[in-house]
PDB file of C-alpha atoms in Angstrom:
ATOM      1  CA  UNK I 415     -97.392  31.337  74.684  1.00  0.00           C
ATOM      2  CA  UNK I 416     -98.078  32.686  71.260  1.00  0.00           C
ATOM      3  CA  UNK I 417     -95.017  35.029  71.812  1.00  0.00           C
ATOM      4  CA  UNK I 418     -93.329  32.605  72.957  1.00  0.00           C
ATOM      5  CA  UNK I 419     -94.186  30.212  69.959  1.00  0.00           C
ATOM      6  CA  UNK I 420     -93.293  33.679  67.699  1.00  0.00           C
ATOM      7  CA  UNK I 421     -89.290  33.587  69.183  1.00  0.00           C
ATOM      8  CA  UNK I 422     -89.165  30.136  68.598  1.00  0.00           C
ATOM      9  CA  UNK I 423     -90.312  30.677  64.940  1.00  0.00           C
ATOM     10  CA  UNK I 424     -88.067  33.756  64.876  1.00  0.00           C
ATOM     11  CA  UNK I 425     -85.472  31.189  66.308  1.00  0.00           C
ATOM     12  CA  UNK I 426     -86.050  28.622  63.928  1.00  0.00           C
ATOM     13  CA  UNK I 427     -86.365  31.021  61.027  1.00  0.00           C
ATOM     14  CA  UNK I 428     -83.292  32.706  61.782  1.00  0.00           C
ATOM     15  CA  UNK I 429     -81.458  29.062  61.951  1.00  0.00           C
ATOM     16  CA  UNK I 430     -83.519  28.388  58.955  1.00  0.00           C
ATOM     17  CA  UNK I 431     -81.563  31.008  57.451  1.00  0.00           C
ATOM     18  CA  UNK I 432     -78.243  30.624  58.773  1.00  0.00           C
ATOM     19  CA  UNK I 433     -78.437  26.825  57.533  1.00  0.00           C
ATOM     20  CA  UNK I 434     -79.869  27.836  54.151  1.00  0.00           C
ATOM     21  CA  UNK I 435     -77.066  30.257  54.158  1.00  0.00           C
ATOM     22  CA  UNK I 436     -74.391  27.393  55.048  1.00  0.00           C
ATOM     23  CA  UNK I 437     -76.293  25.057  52.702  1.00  0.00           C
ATOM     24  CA  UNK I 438     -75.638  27.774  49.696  1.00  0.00           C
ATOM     25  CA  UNK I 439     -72.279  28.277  51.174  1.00  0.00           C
ATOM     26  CA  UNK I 440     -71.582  24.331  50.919  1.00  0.00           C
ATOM     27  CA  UNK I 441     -72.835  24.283  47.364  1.00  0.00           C
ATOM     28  CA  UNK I 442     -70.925  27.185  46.325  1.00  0.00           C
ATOM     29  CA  UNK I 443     -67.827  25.289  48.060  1.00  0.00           C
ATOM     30  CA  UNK I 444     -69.047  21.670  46.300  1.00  0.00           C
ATOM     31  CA  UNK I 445     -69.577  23.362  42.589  1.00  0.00           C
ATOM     32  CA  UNK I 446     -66.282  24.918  43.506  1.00  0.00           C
ATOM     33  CA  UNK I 447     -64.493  21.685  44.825  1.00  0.00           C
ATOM     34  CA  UNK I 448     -66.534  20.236  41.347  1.00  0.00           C
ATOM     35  CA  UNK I 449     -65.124  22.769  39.066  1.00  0.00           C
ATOM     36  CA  UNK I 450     -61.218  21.945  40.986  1.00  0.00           C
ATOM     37  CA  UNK I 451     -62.240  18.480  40.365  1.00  0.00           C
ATOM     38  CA  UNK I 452     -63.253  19.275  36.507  1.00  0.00           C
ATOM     39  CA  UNK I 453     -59.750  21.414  36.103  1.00  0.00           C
ATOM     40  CA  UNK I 454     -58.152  18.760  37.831  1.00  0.00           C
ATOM     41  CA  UNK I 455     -59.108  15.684  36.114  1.00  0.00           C
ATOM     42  CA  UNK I 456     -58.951  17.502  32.991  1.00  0.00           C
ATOM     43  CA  UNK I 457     -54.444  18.257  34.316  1.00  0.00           C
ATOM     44  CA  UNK I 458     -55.033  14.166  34.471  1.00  0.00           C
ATOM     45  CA  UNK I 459     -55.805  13.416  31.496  1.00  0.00           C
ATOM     46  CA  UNK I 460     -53.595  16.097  29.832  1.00  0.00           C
ATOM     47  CA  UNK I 461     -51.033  14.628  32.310  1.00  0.00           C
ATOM     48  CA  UNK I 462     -52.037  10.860  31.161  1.00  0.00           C
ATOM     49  CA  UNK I 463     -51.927  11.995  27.714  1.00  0.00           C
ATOM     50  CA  UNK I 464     -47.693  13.493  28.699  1.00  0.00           C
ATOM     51  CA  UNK I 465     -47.274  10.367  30.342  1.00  0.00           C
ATOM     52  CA  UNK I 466     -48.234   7.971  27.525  1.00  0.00           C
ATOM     53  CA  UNK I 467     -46.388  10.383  24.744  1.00  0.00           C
ATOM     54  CA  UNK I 468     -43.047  10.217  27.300  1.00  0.00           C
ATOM     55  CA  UNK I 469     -43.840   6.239  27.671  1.00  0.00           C
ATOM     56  CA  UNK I 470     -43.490   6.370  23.915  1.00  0.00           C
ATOM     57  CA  UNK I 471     -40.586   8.755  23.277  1.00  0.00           C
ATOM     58  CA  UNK I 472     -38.809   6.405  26.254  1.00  0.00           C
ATOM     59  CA  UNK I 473     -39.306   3.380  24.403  1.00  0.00           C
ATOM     60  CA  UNK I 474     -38.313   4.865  21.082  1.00  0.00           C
ATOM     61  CA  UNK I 475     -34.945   5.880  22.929  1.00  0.00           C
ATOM     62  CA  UNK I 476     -35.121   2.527  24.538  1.00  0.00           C
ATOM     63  CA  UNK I 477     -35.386   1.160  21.233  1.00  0.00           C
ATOM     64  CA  UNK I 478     -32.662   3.593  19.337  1.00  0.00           C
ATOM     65  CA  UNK I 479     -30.271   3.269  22.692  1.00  0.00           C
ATOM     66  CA  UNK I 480     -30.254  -0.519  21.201  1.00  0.00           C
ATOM     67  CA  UNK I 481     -29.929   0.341  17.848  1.00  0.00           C
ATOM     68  CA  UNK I 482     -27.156   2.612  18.931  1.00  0.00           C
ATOM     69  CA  UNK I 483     -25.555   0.012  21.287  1.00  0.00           C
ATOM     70  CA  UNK I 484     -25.490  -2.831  18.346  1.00  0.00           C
ATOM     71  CA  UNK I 485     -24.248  -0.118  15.820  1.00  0.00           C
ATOM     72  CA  UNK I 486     -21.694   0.592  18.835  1.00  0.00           C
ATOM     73  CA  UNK I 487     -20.895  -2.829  19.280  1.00  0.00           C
ATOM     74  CA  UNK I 488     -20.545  -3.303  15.322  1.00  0.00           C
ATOM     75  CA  UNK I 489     -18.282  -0.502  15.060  1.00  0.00           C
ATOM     76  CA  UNK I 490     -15.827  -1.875  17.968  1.00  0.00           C
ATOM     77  CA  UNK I 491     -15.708  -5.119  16.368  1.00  0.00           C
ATOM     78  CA  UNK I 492     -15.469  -3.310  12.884  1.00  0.00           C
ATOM     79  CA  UNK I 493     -11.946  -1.322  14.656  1.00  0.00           C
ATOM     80  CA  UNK I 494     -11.182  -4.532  16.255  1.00  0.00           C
ATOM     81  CA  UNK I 495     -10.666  -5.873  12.778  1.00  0.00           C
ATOM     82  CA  UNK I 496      -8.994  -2.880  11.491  1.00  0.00           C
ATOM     83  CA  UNK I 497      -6.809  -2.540  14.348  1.00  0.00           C
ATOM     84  CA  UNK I 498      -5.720  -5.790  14.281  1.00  0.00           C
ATOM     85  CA  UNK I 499      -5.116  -5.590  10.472  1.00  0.00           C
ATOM     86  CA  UNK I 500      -3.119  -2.452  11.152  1.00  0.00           C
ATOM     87  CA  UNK I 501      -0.873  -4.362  13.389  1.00  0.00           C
ATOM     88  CA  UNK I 502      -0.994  -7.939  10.790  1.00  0.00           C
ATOM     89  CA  UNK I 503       0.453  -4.728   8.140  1.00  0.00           C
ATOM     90  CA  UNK I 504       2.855  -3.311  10.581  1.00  0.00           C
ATOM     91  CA  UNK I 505       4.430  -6.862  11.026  1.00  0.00           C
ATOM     92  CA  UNK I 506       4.608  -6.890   7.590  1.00  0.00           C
ATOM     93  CA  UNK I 507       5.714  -3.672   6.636  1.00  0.00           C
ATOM     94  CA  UNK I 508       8.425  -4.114   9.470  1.00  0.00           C
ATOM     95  CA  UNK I 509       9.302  -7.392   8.060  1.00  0.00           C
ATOM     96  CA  UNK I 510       9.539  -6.382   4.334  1.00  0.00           C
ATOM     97  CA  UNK I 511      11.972  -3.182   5.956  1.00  0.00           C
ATOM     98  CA  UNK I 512      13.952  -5.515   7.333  1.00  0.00           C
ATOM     99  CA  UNK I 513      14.143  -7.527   3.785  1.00  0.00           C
ATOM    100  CA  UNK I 514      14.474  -3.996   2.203  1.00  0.00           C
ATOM    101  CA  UNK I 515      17.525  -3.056   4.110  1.00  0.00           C
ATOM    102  CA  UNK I 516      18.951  -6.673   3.786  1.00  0.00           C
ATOM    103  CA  UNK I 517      18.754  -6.319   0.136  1.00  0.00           C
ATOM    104  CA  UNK I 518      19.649  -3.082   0.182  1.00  0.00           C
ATOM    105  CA  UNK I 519      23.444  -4.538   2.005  1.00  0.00           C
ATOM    106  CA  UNK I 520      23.582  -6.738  -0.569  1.00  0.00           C
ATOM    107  CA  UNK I 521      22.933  -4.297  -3.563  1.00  0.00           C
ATOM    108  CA  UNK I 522      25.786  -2.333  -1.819  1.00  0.00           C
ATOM    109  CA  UNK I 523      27.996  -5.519  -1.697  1.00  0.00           C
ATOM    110  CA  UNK I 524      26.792  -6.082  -5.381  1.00  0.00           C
ATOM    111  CA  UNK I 525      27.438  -2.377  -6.605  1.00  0.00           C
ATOM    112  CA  UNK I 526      30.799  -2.801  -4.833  1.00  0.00           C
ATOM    113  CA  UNK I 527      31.451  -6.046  -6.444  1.00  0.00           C
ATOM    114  CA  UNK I 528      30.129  -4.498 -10.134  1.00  0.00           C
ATOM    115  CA  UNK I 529      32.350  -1.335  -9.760  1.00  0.00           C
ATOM    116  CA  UNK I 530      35.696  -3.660  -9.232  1.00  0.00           C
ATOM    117  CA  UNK I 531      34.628  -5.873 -12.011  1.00  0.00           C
ATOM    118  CA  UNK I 532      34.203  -2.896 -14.532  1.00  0.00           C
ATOM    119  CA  UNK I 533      37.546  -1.601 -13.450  1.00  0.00           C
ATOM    120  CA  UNK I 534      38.878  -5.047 -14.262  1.00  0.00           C
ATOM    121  CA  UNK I 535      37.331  -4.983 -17.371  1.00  0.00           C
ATOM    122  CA  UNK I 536      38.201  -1.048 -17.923  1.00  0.00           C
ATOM    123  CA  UNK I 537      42.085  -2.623 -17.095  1.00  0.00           C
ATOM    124  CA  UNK I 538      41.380  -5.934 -19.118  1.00  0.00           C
ATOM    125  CA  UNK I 539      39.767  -3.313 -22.329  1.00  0.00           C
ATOM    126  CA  UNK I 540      42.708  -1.007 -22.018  1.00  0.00           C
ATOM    127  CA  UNK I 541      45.286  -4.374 -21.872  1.00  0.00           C
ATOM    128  CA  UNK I 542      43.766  -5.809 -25.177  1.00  0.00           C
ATOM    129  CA  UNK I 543      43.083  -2.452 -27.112  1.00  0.00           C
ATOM    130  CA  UNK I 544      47.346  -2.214 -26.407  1.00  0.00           C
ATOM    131  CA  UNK I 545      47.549  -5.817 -27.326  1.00  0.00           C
ATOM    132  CA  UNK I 546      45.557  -5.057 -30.063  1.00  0.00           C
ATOM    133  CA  UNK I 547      47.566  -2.351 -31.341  1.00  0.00           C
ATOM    134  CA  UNK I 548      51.024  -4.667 -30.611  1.00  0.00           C
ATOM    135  CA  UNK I 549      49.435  -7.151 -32.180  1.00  0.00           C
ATOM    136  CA  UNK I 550      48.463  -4.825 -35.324  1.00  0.00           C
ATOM    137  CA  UNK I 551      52.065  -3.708 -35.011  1.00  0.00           C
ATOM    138  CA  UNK I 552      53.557  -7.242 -35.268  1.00  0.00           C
ATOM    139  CA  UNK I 553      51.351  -8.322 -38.129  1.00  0.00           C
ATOM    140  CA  UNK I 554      52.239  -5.628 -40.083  1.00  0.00           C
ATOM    141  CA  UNK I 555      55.567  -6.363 -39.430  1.00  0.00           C
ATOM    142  CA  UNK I 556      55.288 -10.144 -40.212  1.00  0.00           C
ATOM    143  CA  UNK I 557      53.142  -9.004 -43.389  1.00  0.00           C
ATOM    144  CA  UNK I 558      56.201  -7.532 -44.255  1.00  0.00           C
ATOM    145  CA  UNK I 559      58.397 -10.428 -43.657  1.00  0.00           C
ATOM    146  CA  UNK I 560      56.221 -12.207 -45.683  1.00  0.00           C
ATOM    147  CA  UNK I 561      56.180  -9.925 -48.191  1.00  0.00           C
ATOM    148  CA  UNK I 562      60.000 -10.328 -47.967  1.00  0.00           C
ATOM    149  CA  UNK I 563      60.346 -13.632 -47.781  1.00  0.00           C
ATOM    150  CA  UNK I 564      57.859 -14.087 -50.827  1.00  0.00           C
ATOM    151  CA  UNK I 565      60.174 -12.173 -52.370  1.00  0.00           C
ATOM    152  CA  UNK I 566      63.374 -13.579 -51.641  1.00  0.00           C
ATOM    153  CA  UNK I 567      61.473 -17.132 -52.412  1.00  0.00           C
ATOM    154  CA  UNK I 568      60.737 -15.853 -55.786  1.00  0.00           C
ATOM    155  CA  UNK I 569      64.454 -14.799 -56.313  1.00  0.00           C
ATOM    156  CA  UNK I 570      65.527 -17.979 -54.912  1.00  0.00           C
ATOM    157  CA  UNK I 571      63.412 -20.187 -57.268  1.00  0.00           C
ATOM    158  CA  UNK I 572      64.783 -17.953 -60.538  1.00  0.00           C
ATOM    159  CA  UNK I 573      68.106 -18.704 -58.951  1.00  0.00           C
ATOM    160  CA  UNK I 574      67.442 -22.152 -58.811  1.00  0.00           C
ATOM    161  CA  UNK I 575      65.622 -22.255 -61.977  1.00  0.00           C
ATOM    162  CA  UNK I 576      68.698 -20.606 -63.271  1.00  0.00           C
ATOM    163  CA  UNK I 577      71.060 -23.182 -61.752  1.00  0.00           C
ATOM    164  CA  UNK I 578      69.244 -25.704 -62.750  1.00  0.00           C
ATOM    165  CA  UNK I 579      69.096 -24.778 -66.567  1.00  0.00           C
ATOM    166  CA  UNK I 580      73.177 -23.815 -65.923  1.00  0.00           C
ATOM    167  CA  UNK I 581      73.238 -27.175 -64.834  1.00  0.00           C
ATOM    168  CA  UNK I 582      71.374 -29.269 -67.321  1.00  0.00           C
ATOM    169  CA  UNK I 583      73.551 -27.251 -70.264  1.00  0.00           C
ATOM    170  CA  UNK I 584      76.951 -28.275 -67.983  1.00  0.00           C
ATOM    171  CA  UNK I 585      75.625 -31.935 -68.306  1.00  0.00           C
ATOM    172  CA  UNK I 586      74.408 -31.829 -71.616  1.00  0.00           C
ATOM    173  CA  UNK I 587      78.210 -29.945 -72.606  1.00  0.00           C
ATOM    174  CA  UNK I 588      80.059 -33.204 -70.078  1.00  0.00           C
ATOM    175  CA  UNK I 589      78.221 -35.315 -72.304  1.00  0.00           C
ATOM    176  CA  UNK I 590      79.710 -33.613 -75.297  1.00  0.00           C
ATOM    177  CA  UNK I 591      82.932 -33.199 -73.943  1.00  0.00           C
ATOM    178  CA  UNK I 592      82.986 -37.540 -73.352  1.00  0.00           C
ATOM    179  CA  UNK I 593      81.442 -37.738 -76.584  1.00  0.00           C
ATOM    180  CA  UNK I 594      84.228 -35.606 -78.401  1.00  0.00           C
ATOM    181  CA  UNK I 595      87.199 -37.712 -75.876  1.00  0.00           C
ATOM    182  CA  UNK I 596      85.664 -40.934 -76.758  1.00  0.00           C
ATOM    183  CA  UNK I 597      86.516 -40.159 -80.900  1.00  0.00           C
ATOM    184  CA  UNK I 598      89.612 -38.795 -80.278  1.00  0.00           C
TER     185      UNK I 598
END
């Protein structure tokens, strides 16, 4: 019996053992599973720590991407403007060609019109510098009619001066020829 009772302590020893060993093996596992644990939470909060810093960066880019969209939308609406004052000058610029050549036709018409008229007047110059000179011509010539006649006048009014002094002595002689008849 006492043998007996000395297996069953052997037994119980040995299971003693084998459990103590487990129960070291367990711990070793649980301080290992602890120390995963540790590493792990401390990947968490490293990981929390990513996860709030990308929360941030997204809603800075959230925040920019609508910055960026209204700046976007500004600067179509700012080309909108300028494109459609592009085209408002291109009607213009088209419509003051148009008004540039039409003037233009009419400069030529006018040019056209100015080049006869000088001719005219090169034609109506050239006509009265020759009348000019016939006219020169023919006053001289009359100048020296006058002269002439001026002259001839003169000679005529000492011939009639002279006739008329020929004729007051004739009278005055008459007289003195009736006197002289009359006593006879």
């Amino acid at each position: 019996e006492v043998m007996e009772r000395e297996a069953e302590l052997k037994d119980a020893k040995g299971s003693r053992d084998e459990i103590q060993t487990e129960h070291n093996d367990t711990l070793a596992k649980i301080e290992n599973l602890l120390a995963t644990v540790d590493g792990t939470t401390r990947e968490l909060q490293s990981l929390e720590g990513v996860k709030k810093q990308l929360e941030e960066d997204l809603e800075s880019l959230t925040k920019t991407a609508a910055s960026t969209s209204t700046a976007k939308e500004e600067l179509q609406n700012l080309l909108d403007e300028k494109k459609e004052k592009f085209e408002e000058l291109s009607t213009d610029l088209t419509a003051i060609t148009s008004e540039c050549m039409h003037l233009r036709g009419k400069l030529n018409v006018e040019q056209e019109t100015v080049q006869k008229q000088a001719k005219e007047l090169e034609t109506l110059q050239l006509a009265a510098e020759e009348s000019t000179t016939t006219t020169q011509r023919e006053m001289t010539r009359v100048e020296g009619e006058l002269e002439e006649a001026s002259v001839a006048r003169a000679a005529l009014q000492q011939a009639q001066e002279k006739l008329q002094t020929e004729h007051d002595a004739a009278v005055v002689q008459i007289k003195n020829l009736e006197s002289e008849k009359q006593q006879l």
